[in-house]
PDB file of C-alpha atoms in Angstrom:
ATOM      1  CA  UNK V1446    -159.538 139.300-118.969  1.00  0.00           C
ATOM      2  CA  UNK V1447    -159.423 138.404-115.352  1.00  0.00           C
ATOM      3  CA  UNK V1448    -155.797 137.978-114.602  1.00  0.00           C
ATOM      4  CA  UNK V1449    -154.552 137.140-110.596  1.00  0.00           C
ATOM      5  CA  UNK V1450    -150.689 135.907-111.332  1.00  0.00           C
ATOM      6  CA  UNK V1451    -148.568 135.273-108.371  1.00  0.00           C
ATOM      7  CA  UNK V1452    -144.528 135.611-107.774  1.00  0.00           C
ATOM      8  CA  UNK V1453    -142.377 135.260-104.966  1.00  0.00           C
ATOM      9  CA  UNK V1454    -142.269 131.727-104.782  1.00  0.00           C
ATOM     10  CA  UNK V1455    -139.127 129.439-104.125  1.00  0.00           C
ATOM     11  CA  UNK V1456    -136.780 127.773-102.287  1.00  0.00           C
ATOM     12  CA  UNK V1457    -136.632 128.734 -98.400  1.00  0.00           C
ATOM     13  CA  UNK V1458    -134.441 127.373 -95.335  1.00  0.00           C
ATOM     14  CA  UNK V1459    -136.493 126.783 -92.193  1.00  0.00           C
ATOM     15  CA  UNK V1460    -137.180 129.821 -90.231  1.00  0.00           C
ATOM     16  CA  UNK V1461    -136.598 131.962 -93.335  1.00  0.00           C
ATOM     17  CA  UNK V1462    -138.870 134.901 -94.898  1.00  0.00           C
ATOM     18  CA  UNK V1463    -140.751 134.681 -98.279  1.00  0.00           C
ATOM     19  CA  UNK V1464    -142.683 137.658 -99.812  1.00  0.00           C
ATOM     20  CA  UNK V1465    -145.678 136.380-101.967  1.00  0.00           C
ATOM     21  CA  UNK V1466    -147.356 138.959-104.288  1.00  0.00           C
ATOM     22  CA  UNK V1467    -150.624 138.647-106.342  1.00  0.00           C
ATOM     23  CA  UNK V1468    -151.113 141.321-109.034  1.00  0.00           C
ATOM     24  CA  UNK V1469    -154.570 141.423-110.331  1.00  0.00           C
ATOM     25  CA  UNK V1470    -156.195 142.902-113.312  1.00  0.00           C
ATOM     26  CA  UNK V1471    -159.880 142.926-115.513  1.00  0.00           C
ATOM     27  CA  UNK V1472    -161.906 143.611-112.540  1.00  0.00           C
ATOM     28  CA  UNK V1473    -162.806 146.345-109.582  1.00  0.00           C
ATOM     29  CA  UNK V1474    -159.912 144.804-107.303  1.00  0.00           C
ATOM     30  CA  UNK V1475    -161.010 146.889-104.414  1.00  0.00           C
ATOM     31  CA  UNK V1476    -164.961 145.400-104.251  1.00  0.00           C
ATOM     32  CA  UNK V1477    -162.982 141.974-104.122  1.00  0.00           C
ATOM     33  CA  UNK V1478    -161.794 139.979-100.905  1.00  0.00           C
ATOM     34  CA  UNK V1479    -158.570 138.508-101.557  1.00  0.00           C
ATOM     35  CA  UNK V1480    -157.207 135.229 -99.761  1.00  0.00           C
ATOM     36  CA  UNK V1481    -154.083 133.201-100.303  1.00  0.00           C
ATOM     37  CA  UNK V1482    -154.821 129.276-100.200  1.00  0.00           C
ATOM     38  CA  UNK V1483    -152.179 126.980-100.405  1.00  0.00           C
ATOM     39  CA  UNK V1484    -151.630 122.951-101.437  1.00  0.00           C
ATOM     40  CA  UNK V1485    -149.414 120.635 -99.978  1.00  0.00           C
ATOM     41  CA  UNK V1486    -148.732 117.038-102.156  1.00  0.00           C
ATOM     42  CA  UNK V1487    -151.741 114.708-101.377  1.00  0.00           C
ATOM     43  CA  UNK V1488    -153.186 117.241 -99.507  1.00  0.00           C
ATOM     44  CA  UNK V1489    -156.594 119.326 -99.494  1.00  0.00           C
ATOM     45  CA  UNK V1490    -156.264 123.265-100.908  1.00  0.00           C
ATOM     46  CA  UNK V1491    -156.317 125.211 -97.772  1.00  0.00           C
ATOM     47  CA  UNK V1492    -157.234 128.429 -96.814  1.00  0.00           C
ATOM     48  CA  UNK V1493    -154.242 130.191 -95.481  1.00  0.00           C
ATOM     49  CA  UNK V1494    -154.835 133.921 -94.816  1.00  0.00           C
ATOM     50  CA  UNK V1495    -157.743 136.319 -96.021  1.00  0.00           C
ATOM     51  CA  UNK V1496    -158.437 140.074 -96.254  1.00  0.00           C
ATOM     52  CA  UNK V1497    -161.493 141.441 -96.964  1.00  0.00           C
ATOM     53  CA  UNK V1498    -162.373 144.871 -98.740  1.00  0.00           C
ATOM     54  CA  UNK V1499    -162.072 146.943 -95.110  1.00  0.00           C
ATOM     55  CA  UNK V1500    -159.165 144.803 -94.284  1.00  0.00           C
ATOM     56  CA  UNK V1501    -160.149 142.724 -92.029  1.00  0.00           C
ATOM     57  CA  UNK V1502    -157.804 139.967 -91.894  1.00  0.00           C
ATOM     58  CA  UNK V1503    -157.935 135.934 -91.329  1.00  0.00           C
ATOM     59  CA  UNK V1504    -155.621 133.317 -90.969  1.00  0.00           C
ATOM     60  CA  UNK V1505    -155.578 129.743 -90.412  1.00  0.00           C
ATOM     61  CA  UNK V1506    -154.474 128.485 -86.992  1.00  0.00           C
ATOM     62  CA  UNK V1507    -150.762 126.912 -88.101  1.00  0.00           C
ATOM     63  CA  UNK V1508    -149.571 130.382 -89.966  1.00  0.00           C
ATOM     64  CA  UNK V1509    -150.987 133.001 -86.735  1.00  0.00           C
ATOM     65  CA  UNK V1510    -147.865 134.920 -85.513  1.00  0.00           C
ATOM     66  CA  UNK V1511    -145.471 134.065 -88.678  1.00  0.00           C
ATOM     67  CA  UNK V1512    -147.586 134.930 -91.782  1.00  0.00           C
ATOM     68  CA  UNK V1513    -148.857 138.444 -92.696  1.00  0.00           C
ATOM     69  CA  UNK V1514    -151.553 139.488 -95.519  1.00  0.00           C
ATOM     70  CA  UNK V1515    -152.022 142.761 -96.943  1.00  0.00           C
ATOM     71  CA  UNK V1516    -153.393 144.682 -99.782  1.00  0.00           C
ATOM     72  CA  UNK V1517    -152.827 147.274-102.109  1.00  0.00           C
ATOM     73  CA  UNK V1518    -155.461 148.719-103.961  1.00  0.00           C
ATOM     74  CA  UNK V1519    -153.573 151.634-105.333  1.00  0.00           C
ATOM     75  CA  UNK V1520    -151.721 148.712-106.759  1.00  0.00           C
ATOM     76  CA  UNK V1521    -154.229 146.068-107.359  1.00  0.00           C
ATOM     77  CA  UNK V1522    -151.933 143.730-105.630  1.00  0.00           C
ATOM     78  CA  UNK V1523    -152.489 141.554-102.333  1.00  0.00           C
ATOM     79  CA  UNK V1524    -148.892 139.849-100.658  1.00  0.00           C
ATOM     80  CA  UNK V1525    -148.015 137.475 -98.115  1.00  0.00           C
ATOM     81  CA  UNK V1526    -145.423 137.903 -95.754  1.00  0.00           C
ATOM     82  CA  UNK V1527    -144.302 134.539 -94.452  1.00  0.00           C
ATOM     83  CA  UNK V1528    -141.957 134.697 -91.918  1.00  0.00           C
ATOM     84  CA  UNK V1529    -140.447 131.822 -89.735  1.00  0.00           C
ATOM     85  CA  UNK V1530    -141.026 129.156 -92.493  1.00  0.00           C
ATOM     86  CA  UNK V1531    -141.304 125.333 -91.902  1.00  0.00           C
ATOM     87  CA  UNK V1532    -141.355 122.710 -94.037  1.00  0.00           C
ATOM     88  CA  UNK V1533    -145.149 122.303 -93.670  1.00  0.00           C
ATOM     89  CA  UNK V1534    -145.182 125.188 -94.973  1.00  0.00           C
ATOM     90  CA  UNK V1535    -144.355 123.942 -98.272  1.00  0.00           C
ATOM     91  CA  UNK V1536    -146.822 123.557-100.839  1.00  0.00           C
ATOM     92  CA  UNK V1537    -148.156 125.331-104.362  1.00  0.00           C
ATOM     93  CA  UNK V1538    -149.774 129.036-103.100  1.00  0.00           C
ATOM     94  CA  UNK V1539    -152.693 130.194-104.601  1.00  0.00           C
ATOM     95  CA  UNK V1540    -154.131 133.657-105.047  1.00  0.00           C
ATOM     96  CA  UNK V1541    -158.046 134.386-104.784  1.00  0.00           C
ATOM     97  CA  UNK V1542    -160.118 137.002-105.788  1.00  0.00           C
ATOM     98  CA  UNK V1543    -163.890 136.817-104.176  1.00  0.00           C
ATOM     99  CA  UNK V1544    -167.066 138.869-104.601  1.00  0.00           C
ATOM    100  CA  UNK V1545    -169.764 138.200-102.467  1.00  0.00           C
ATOM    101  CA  UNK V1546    -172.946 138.889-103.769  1.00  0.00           C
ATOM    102  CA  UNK V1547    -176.166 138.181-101.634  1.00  0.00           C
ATOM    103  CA  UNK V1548    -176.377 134.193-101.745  1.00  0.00           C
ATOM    104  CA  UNK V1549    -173.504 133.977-105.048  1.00  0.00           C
ATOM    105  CA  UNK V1550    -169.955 133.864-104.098  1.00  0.00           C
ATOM    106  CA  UNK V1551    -167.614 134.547-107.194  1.00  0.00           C
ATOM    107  CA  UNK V1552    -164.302 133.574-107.724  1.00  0.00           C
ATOM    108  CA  UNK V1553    -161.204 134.074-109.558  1.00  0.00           C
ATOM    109  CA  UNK V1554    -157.756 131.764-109.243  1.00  0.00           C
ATOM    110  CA  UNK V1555    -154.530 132.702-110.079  1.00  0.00           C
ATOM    111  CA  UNK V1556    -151.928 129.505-111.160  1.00  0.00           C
ATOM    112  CA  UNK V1557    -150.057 129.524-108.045  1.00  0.00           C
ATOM    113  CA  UNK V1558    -146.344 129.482-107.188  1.00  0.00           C
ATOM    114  CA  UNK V1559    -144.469 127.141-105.395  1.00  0.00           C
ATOM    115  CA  UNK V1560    -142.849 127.662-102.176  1.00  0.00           C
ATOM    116  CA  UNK V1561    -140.591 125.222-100.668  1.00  0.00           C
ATOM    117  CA  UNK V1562    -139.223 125.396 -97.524  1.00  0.00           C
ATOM    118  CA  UNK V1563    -136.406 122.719 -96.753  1.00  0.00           C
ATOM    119  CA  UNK V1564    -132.649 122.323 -95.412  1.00  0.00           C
TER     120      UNK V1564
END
């Protein structure tokens, strides 16, 4: 019943905008920190920006300054502003739901939509 499905995805010039959303369901969405990950072709899954439940926020070095998270819990949805897009940037973004328990971390994936960013 855990559902995290992403949209927003596509086809981007450099330097353009992209609005990512992750709309969750089948858990408490606000006990959850939410992070967007992202995986390039023959690359590792990496973290690219996180938000935890007081909204605290974390990004990875290359997106500081151009990317944005945020959350909704009225909504149950997190997004990702990505602004000033380069082709690095392209890659299969994923949407994360965490709870933290003492020592267990637990996790839930969404499928991930593709962004591309080319000319």
């Amino acid at each position: 019943q855990v559902q995290l499905v992403e949209s927003g995805g596509g086809l981007v010039q450099p330097g353009g905008s992209l609005r990512l959303s992750c709309a969750a369901s089948g858990f408490t969405f606000s006990d959850y920190a939410m992070s967007w990950y992202r995986q390039a072709p023959g690359s590792e899954r990496e973290l690219v920006a996180g938000i935890d439940r007081g909204g605290n926020k974390i990004y990875t070095d290359s997106v500081k300054g151009r990317f944005t998270i945020s959350r909704d819990n009225a909504k149950n949805t997190v997004y990702l502003q990505m602004n000033s897009l380069k082709p690095e940037d392209t890659g299969v973004y994923y949407c994360k739901a965490v709870l933290r328990v003492m020592a267990t971390t637990y996790e839930n994936w969404g499928q991930g939509t593709q962004v591309t960013v080319s000319s």
